[in-house]
PDB file of C-alpha atoms in Angstrom:
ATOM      1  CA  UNK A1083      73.623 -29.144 -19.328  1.00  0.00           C
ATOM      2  CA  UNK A1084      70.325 -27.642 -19.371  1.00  0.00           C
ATOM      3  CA  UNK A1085      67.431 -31.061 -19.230  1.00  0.00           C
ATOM      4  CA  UNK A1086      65.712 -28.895 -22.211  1.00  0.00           C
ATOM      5  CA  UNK A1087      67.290 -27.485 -25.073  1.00  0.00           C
ATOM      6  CA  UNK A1088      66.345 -25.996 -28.063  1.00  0.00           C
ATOM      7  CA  UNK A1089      67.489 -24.050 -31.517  1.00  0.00           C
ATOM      8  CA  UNK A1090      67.265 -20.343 -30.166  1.00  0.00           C
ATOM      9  CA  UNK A1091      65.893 -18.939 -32.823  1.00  0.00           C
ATOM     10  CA  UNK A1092      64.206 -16.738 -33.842  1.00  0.00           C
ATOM     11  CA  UNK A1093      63.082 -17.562 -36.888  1.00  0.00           C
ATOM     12  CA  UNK A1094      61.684 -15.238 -39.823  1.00  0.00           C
ATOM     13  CA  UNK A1095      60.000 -16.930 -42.572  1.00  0.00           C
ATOM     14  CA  UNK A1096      57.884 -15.961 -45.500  1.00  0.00           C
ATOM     15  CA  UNK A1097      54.175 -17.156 -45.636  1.00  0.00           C
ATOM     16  CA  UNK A1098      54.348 -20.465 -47.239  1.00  0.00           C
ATOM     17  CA  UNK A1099      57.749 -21.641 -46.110  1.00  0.00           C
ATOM     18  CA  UNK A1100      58.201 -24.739 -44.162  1.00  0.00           C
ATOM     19  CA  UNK A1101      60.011 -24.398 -41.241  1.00  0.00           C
ATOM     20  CA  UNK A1102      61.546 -26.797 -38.927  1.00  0.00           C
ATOM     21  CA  UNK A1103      62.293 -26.427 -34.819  1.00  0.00           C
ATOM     22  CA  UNK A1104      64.173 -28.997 -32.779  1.00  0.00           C
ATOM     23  CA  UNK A1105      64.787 -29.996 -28.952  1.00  0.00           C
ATOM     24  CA  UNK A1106      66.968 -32.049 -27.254  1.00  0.00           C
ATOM     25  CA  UNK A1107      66.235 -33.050 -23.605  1.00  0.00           C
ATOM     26  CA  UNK A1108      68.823 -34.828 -21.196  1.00  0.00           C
ATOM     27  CA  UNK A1109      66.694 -37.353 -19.109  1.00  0.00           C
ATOM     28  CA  UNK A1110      66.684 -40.346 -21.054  1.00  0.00           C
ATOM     29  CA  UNK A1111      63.980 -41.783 -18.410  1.00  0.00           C
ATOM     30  CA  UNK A1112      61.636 -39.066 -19.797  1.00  0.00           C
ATOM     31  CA  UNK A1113      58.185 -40.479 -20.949  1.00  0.00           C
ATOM     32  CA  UNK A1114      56.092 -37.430 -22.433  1.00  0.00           C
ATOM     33  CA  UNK A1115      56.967 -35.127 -25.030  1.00  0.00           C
ATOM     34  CA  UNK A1116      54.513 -31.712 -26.124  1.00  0.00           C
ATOM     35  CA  UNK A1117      55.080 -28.394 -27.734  1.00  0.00           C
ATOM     36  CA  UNK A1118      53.112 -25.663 -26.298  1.00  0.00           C
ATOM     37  CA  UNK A1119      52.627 -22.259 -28.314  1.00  0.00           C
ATOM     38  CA  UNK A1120      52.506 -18.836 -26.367  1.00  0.00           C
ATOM     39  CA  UNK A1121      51.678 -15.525 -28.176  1.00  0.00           C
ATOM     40  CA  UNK A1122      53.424 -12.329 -27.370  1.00  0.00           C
ATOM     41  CA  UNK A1123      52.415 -11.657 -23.476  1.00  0.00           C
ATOM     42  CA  UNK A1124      50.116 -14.453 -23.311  1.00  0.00           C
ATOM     43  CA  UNK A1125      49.953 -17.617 -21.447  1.00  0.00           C
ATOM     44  CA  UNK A1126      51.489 -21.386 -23.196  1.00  0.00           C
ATOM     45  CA  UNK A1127      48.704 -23.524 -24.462  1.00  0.00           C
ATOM     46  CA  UNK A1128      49.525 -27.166 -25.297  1.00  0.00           C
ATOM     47  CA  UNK A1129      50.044 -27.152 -29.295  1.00  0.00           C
ATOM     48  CA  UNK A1130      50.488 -31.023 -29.615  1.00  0.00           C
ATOM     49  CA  UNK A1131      51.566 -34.019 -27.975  1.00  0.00           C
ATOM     50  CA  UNK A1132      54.633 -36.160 -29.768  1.00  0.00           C
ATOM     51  CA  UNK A1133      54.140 -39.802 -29.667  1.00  0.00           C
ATOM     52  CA  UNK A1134      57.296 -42.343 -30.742  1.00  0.00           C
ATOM     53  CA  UNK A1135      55.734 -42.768 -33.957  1.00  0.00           C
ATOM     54  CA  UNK A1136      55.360 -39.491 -34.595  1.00  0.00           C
ATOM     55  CA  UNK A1137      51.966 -37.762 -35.236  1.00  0.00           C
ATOM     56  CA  UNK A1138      50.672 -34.986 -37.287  1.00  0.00           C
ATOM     57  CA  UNK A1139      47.794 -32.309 -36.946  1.00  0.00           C
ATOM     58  CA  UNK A1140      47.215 -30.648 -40.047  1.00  0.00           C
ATOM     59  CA  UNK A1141      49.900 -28.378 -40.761  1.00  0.00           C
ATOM     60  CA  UNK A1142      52.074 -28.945 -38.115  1.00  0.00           C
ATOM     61  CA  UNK A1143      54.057 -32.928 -37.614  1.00  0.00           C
ATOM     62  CA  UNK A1144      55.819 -33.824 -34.356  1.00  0.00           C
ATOM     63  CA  UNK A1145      58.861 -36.282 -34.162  1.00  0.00           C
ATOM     64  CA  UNK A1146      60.330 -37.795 -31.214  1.00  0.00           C
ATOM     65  CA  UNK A1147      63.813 -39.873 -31.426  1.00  0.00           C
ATOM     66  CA  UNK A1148      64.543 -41.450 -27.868  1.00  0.00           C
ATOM     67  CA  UNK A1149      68.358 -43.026 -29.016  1.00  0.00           C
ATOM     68  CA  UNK A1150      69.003 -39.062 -29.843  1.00  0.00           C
ATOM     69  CA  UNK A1151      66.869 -37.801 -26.749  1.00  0.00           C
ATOM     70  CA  UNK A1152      65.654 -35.247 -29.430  1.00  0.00           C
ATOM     71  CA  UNK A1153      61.712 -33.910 -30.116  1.00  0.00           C
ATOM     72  CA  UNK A1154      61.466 -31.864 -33.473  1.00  0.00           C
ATOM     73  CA  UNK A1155      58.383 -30.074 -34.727  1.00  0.00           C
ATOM     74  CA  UNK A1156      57.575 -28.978 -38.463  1.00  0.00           C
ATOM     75  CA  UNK A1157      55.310 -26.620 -39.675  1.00  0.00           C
ATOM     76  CA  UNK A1158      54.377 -26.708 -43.204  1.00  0.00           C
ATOM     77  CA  UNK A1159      52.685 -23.961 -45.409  1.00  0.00           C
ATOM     78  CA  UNK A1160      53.030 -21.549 -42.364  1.00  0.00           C
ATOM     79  CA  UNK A1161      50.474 -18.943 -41.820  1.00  0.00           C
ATOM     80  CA  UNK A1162      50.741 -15.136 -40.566  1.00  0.00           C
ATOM     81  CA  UNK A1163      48.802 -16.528 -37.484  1.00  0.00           C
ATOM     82  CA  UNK A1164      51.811 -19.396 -36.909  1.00  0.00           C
ATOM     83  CA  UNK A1165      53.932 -16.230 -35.513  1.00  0.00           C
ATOM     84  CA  UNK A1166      54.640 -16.933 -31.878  1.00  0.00           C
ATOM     85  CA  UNK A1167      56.887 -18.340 -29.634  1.00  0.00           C
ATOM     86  CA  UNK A1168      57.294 -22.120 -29.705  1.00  0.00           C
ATOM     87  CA  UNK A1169      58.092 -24.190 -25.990  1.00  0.00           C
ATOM     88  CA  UNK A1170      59.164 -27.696 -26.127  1.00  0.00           C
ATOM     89  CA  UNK A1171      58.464 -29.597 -22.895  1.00  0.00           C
ATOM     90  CA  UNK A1172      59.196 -32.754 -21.152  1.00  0.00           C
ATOM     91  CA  UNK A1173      57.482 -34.989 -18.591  1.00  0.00           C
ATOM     92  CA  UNK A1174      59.340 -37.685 -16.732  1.00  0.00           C
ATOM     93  CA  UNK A1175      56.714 -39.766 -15.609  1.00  0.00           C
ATOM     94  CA  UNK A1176      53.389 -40.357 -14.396  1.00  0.00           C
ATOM     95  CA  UNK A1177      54.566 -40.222 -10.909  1.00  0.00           C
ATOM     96  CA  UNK A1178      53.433 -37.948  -8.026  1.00  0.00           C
ATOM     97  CA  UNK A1179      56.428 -34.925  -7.415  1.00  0.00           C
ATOM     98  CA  UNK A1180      56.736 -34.797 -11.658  1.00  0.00           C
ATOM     99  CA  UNK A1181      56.394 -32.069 -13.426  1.00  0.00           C
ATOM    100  CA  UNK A1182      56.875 -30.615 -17.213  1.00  0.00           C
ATOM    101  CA  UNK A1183      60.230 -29.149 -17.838  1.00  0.00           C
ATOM    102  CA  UNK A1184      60.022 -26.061 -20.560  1.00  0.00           C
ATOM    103  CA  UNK A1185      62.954 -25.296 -23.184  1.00  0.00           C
ATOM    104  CA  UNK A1186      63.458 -21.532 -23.755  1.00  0.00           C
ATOM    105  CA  UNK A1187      61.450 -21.336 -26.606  1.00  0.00           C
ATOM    106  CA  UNK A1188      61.939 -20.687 -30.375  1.00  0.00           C
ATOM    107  CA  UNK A1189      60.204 -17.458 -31.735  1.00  0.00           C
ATOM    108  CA  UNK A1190      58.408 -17.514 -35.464  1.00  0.00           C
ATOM    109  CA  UNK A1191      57.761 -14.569 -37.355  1.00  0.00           C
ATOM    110  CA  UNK A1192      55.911 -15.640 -40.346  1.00  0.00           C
ATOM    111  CA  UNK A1193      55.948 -12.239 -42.454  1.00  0.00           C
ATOM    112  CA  UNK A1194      53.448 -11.492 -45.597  1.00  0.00           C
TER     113      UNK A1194
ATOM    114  CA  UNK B 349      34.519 -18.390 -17.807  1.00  0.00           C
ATOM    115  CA  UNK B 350      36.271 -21.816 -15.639  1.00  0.00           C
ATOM    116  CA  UNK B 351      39.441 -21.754 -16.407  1.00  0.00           C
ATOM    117  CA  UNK B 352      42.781 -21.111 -14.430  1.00  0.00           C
ATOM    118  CA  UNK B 353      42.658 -17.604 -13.273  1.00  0.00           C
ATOM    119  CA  UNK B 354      44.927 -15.565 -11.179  1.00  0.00           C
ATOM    120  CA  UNK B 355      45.255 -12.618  -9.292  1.00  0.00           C
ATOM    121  CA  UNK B 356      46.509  -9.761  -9.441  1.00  0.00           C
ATOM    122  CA  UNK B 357      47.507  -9.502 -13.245  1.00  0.00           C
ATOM    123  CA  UNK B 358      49.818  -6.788 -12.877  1.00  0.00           C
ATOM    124  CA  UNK B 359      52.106  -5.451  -9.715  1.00  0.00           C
ATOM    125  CA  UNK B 360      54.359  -3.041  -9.114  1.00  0.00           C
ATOM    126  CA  UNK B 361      56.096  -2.649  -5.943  1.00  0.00           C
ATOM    127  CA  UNK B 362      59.273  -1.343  -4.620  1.00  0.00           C
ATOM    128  CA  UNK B 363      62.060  -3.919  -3.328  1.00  0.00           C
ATOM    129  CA  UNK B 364      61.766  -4.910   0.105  1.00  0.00           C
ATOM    130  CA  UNK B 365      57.710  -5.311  -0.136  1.00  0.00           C
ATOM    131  CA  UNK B 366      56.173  -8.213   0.227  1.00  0.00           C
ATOM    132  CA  UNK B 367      53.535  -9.181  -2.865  1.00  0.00           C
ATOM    133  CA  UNK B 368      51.460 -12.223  -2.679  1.00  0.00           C
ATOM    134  CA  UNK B 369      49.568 -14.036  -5.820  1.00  0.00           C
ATOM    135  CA  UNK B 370      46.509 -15.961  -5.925  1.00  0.00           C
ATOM    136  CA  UNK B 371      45.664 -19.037  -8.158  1.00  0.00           C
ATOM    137  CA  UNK B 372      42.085 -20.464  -8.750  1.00  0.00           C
ATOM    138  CA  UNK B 373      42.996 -23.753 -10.888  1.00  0.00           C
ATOM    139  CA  UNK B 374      40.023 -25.281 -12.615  1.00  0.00           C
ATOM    140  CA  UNK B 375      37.852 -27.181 -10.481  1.00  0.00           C
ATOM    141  CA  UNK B 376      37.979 -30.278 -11.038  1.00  0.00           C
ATOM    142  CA  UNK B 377      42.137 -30.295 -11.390  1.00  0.00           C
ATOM    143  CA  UNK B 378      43.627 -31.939  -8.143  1.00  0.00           C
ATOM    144  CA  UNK B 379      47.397 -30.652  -9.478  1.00  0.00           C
ATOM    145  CA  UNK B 380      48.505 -26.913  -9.436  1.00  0.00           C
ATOM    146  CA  UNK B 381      51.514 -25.616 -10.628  1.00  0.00           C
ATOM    147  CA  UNK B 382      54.000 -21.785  -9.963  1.00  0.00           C
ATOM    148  CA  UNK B 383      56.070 -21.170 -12.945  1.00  0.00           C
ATOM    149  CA  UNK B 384      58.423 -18.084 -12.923  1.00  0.00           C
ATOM    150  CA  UNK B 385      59.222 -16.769 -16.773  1.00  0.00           C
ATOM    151  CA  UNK B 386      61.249 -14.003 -17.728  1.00  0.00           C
ATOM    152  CA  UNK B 387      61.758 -11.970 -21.320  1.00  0.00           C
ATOM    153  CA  UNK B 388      63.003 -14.562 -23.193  1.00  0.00           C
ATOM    154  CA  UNK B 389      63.011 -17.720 -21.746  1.00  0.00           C
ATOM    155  CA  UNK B 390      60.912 -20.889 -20.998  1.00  0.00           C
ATOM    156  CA  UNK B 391      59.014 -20.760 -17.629  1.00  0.00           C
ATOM    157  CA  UNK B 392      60.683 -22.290 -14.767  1.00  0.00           C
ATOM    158  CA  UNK B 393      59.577 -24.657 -12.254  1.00  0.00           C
ATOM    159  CA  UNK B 394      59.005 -23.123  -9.005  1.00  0.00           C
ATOM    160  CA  UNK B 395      56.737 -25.615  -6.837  1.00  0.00           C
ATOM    161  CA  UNK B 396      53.648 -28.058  -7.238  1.00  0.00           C
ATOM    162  CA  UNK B 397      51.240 -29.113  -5.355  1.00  0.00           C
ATOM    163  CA  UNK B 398      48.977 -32.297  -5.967  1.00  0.00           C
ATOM    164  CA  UNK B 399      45.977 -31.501  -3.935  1.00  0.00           C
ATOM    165  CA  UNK B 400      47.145 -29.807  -0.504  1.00  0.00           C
ATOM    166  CA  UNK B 401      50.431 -31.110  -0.593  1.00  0.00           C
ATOM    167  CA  UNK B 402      53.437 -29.429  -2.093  1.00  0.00           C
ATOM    168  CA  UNK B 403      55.781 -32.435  -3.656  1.00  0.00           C
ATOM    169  CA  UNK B 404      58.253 -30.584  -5.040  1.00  0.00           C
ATOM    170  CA  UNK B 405      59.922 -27.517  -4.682  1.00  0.00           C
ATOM    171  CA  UNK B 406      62.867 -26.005  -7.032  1.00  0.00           C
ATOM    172  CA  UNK B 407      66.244 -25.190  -6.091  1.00  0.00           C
ATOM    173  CA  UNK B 408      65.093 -21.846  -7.620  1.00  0.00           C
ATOM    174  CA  UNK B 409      62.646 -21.138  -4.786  1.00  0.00           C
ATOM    175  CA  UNK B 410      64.641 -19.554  -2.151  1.00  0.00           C
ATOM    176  CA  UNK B 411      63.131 -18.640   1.279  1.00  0.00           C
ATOM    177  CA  UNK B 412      62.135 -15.504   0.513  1.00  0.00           C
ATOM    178  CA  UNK B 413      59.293 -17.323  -1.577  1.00  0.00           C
ATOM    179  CA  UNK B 414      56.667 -19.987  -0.002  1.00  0.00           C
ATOM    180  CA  UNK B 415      53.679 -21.433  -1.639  1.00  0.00           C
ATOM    181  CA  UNK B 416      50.581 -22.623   0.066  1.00  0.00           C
ATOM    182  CA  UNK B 417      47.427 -24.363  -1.448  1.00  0.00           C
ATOM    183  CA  UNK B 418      45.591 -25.473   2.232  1.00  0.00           C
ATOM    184  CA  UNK B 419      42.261 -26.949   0.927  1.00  0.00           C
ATOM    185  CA  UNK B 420      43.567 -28.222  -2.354  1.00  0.00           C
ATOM    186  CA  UNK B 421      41.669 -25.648  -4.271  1.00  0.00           C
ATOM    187  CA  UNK B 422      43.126 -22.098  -4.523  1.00  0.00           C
ATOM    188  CA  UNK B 423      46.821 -21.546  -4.217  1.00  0.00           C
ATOM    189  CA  UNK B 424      49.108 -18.392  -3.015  1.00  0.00           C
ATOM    190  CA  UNK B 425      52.380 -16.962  -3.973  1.00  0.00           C
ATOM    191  CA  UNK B 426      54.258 -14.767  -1.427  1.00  0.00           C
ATOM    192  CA  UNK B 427      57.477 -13.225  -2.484  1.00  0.00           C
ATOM    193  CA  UNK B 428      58.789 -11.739   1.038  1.00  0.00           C
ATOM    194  CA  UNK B 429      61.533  -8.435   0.767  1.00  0.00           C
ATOM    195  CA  UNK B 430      61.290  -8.182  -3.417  1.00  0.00           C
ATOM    196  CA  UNK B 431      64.363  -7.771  -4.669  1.00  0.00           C
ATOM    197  CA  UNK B 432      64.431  -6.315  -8.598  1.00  0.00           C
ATOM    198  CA  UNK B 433      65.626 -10.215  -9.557  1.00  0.00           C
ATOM    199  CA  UNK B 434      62.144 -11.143  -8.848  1.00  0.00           C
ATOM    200  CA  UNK B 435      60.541  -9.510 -11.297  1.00  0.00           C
ATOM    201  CA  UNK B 436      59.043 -11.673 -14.326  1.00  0.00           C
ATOM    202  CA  UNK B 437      55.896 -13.528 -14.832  1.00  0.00           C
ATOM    203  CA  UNK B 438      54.244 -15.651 -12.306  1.00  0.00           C
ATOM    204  CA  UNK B 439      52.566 -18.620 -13.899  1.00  0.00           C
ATOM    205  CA  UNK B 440      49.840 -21.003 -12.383  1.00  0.00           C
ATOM    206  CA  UNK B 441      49.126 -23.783 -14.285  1.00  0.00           C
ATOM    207  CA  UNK B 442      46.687 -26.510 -13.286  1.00  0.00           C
ATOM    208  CA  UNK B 443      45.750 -30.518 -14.738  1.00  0.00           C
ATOM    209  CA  UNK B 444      43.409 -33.209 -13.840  1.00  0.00           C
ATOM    210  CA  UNK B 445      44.348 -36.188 -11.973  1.00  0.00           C
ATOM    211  CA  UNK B 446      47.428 -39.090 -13.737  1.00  0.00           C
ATOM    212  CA  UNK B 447      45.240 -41.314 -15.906  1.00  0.00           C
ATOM    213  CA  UNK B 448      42.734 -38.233 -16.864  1.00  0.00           C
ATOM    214  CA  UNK B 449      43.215 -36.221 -20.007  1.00  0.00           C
ATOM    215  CA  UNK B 450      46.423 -35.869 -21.609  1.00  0.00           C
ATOM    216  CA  UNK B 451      49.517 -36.547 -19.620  1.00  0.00           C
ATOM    217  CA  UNK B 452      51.183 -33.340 -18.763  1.00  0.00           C
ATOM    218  CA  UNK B 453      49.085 -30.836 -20.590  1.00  0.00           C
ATOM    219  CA  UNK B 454      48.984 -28.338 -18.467  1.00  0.00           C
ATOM    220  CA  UNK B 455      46.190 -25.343 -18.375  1.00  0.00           C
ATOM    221  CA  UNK B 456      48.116 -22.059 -18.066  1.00  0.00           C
ATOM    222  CA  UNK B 457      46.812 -19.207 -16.446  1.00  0.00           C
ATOM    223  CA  UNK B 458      47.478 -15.213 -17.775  1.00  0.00           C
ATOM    224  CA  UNK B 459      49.966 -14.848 -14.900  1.00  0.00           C
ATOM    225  CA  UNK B 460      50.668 -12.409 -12.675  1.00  0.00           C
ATOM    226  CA  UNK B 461      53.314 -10.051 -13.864  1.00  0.00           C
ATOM    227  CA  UNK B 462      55.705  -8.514 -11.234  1.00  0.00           C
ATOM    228  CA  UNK B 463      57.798  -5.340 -11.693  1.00  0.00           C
ATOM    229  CA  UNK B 464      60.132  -4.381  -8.439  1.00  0.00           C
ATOM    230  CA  UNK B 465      61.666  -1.156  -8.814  1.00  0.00           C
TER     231      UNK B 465
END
């Protein structure tokens, strides 16, 4: 089992729609959750962080479940500009060796 | 412009070469990261480094590949005798010290795309 899953997409939406991705991960130790965006041919950049209570930034709310070991992020009102590819990752811990593990990514086309 | 930058962008090379990549992670960032991504999928985990030390190293990373950061500041890449498997993305990805800014947000660089024909 892969540690990071997630739907595989891709996803075409019109403008407006709300749209929905999840991830599962397989360490149950795991302590930090993020999606990171990455545009065609470009680098990941950290989108948000998802806390246990869940948090939102604007458009865009994060939810983490720990008993289901899953992370799901929604996007509401979606924008032309929301088209990319979508990376959930996982940390384990704030321990020296650890490092973010990356799911394979969700693609969004948002079309006008 | 001070953030994660590496070198060269773009390489083509014929299998069997050797190609090495250079990382300059932001200054102040003690931990550097080599990510390998392909069309399609997430980037991997190839190696880290927290300062000059390399703590981990994926089962990915065979011995054709070695990593080296020796000051703690700017990191290489070698890929010895390409083979056309290697080609994808090379990542470097840098963050500050556990207990500064977020907890693994990690600063991506543009990468350094391989081709081996």
């Amino acid at each position: 089992r892969k540690e990071v899953e997630q739907d595989p997409g891709p996803f075409n939406v019109p403008e407006g729609a709300t749209v929905a991705f999840n991830c599962t991960y397989s360490n149950s130790a795991s302590q930090s959750f993020f999606w990171y965006r990455q545009d065609c041919r470009k680098e990941p950049k950290l989108l948000m962080s998802v806390y246990s209570s869940g948090n939102e930034d604007g458009r865009f709310t994060a939810q983490l479940n720990r008993a289901s070991q899953y992370i799901s992020l929604l996007i509401r009102d979606s924008k032309l500009s929301d088209s990319a590819t979508y990376l959930c990752a996982v940390f384990p811990k704030e321990t020296s060796g650890s490092r973010l593990t990356f799911g394979e990514g969700t693609q969004l086309t948002v079309n006008p | 412009d001070t953030g994660v930058s590496q070198d060269p962008r773009h390489k083509i090379t014929k299998r069997g070469q050797n190609v090495t990549f250079r990382c300059d992670p932001i200054s102040e960032h003690n931990r550097l990261y080599w990510y390998r991504q392909t069309l399609g999928q997430g980037p991997e985990f190839l190696t880290y480094f927290q300062n000059e030390a390399q703590l981990e190293k994926s089962r990915l990373l065979s011995d054709r590949f070695s990593a080296e950061r020796p000051k703690g500041s700017f990191s290489t890449l070698e890929i010895q005798r390409t083979e056309q498997g290697d080609s994808a993305m090379y990542l470097c990805a840098s963050s500050p010290p556990f207990g500064q800014g977020i907890t693994g947000e990690l600063f991506f660089g543009e990468g350094s795309r391989l081709t081996v024909l």
